[in-house]
Coordinates of C-alpha atoms in Angstrom, one line a residue:
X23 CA -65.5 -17.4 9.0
X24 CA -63.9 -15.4 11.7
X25 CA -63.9 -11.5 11.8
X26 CA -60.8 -11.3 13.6
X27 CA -57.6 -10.3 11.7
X28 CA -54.2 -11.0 13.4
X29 CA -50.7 -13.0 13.3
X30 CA -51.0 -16.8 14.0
X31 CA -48.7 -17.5 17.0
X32 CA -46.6 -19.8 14.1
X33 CA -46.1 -16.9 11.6
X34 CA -44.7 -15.0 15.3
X35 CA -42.6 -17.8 16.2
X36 CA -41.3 -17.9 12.4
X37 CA -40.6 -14.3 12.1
X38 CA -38.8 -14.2 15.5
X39 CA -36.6 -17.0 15.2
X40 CA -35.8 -15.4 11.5
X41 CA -35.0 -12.1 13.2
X42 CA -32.7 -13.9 15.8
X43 CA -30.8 -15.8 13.3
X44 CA -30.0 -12.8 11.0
X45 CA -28.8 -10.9 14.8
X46 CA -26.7 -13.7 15.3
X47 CA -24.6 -13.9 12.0
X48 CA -24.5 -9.9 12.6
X49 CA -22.9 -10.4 15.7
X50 CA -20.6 -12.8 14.6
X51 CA -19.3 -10.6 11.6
X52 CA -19.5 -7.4 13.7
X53 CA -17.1 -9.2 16.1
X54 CA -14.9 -10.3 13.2
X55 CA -14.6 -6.6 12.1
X56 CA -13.9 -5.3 15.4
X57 CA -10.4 -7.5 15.6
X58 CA -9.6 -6.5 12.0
X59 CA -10.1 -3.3 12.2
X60 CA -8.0 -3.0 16.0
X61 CA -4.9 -5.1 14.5
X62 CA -5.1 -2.5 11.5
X63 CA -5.1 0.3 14.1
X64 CA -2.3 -1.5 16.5
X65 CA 0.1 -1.9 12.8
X66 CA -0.6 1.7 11.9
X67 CA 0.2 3.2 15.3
X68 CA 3.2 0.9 15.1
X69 CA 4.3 2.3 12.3
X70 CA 3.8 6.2 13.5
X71 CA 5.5 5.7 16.5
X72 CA 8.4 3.5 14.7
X73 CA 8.9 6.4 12.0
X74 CA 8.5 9.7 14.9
X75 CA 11.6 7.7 16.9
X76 CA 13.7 7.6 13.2
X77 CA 12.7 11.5 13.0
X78 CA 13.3 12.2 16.7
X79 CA 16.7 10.7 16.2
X80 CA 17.4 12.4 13.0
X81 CA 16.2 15.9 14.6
X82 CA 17.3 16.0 18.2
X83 CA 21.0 14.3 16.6
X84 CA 21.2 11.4 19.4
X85 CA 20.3 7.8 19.5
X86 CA 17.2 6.5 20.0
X87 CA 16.1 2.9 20.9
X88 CA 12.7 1.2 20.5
X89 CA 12.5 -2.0 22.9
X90 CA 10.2 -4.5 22.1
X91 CA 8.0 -7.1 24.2
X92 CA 5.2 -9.0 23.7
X93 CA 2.8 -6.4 24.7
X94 CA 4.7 -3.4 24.9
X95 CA 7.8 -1.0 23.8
X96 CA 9.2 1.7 25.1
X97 CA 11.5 4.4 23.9
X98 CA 14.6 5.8 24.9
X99 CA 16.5 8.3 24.0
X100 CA 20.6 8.0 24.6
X101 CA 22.6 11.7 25.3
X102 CA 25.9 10.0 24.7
X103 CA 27.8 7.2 23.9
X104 CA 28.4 7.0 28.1
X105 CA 24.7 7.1 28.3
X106 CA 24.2 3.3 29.4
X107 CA 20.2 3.5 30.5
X108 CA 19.1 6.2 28.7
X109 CA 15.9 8.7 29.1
X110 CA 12.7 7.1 28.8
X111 CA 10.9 8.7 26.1
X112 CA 7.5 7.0 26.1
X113 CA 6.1 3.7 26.2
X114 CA 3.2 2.1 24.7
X115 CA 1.6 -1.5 25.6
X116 CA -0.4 -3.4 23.0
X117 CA -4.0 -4.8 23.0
X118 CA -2.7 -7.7 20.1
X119 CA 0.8 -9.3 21.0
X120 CA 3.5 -9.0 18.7
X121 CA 6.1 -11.4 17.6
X122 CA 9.2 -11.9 15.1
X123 CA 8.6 -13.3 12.0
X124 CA 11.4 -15.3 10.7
X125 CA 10.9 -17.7 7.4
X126 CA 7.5 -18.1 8.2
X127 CA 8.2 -19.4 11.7
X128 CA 7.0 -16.8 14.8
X129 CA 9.1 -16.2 17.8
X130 CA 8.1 -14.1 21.0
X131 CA 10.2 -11.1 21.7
X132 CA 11.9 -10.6 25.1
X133 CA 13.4 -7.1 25.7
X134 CA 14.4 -6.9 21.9
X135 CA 16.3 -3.4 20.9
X136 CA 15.6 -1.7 17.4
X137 CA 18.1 1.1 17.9
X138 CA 18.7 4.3 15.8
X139 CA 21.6 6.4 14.9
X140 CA 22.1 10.3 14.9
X141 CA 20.9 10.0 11.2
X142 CA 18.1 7.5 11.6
X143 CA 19.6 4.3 10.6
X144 CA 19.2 1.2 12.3
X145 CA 20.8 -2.5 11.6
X146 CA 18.5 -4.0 13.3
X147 CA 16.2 -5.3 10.6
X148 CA 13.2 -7.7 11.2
X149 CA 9.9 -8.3 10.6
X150 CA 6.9 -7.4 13.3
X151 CA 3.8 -9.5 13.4
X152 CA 0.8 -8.4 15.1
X153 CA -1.9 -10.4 15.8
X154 CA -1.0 -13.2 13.7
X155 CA -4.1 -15.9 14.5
X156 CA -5.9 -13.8 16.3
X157 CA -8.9 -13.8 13.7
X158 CA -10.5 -10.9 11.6
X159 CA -8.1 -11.6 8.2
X160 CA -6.8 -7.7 8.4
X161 CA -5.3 -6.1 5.0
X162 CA -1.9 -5.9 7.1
X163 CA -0.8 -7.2 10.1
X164 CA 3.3 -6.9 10.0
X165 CA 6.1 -4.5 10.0
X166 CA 9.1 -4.5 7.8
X167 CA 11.5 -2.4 9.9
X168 CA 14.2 -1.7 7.1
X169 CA 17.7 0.2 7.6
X170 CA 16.1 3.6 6.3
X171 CA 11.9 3.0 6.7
X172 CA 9.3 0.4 8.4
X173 CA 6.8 -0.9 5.7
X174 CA 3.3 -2.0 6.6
X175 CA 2.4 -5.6 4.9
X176 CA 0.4 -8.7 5.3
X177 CA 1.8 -11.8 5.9
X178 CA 1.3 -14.5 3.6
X179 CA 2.5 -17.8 3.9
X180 CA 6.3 -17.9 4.8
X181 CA 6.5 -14.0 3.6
X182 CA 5.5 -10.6 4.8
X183 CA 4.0 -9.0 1.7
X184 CA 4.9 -5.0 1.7
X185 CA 2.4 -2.3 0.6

């Protein structure tokens, strides 16, 4: 019988490759999180910056207009109705790419206007998705943009569920 008391190099190996495995799946779901989480973020901002240009136009009395690409927007605000190009406001560019969602079908937007009148009203009405099959399953992940208000929801199916 042998004195010595120690790990057999199996019961290492065992351990080790039990260690690695649980780091994997860790990784995996951390990285899963990450996206949901950041598309949550990128809706939220959305939504902020959506509602401040309604407000600005509501408290400065002029038009405002929100354009819309894939990864970007930028406002402008409009002095008068002679005002062709506007004062740049801000802009923003996205980490997820947004589209329209239509019926359940997605379309890419390309220089697309959401403009807003003295009093805040727009007739530009659609539906934002962001980060639609990018991964992570987020709570919401599209924009209702609605004559008076923009609604966060989660699309599902051929609908974008409002919260």
């Amino acid at each position: 019988m042998s004195s010595c008391k120690g790990f057999a190099l199996t019961e290492l190996i065992v351990v080790i490759a039990i260690i690695g495995t649980l780091a994997a799946i860790a990784t995996i779901n951390f990285g899963s999180w990450q996206k949901k989480y950041a598309i949550e973020a990128q809706v939220k901002e959305m939504l902020v910056d959506l509602t401040d240009a309604r407000l600005l136009s509501i408290q400065t009395k002029k038009e405002h207009r929100v354009i819309l690409n894939p990864t970007s927007m930028v406002f402008r605000r409009y002095s008068s109705e002679g005002d062709a190009n506007g004062t740049q406001v801000f802009s923003k560019t996205f980490k997820y790419p947004i589209q329209k969602f239509t019926s359940g079908a997605l379309s890419a937007f390309s220089n697309t206007a959401i403009d807003m009148d003295t009093r805040g009203y727009t007739s530009d009405l659609m539906t934002i998705a962001v980060g639609v099959g990018m991964g992570g399953n987020p709570a919401y992940n599209c924009l209702g943009v609605h004559w008076a208000r923009v609604n966060i929801g989660r699309i599902n199916g051929n609908n974008c569920d409002f919260q």
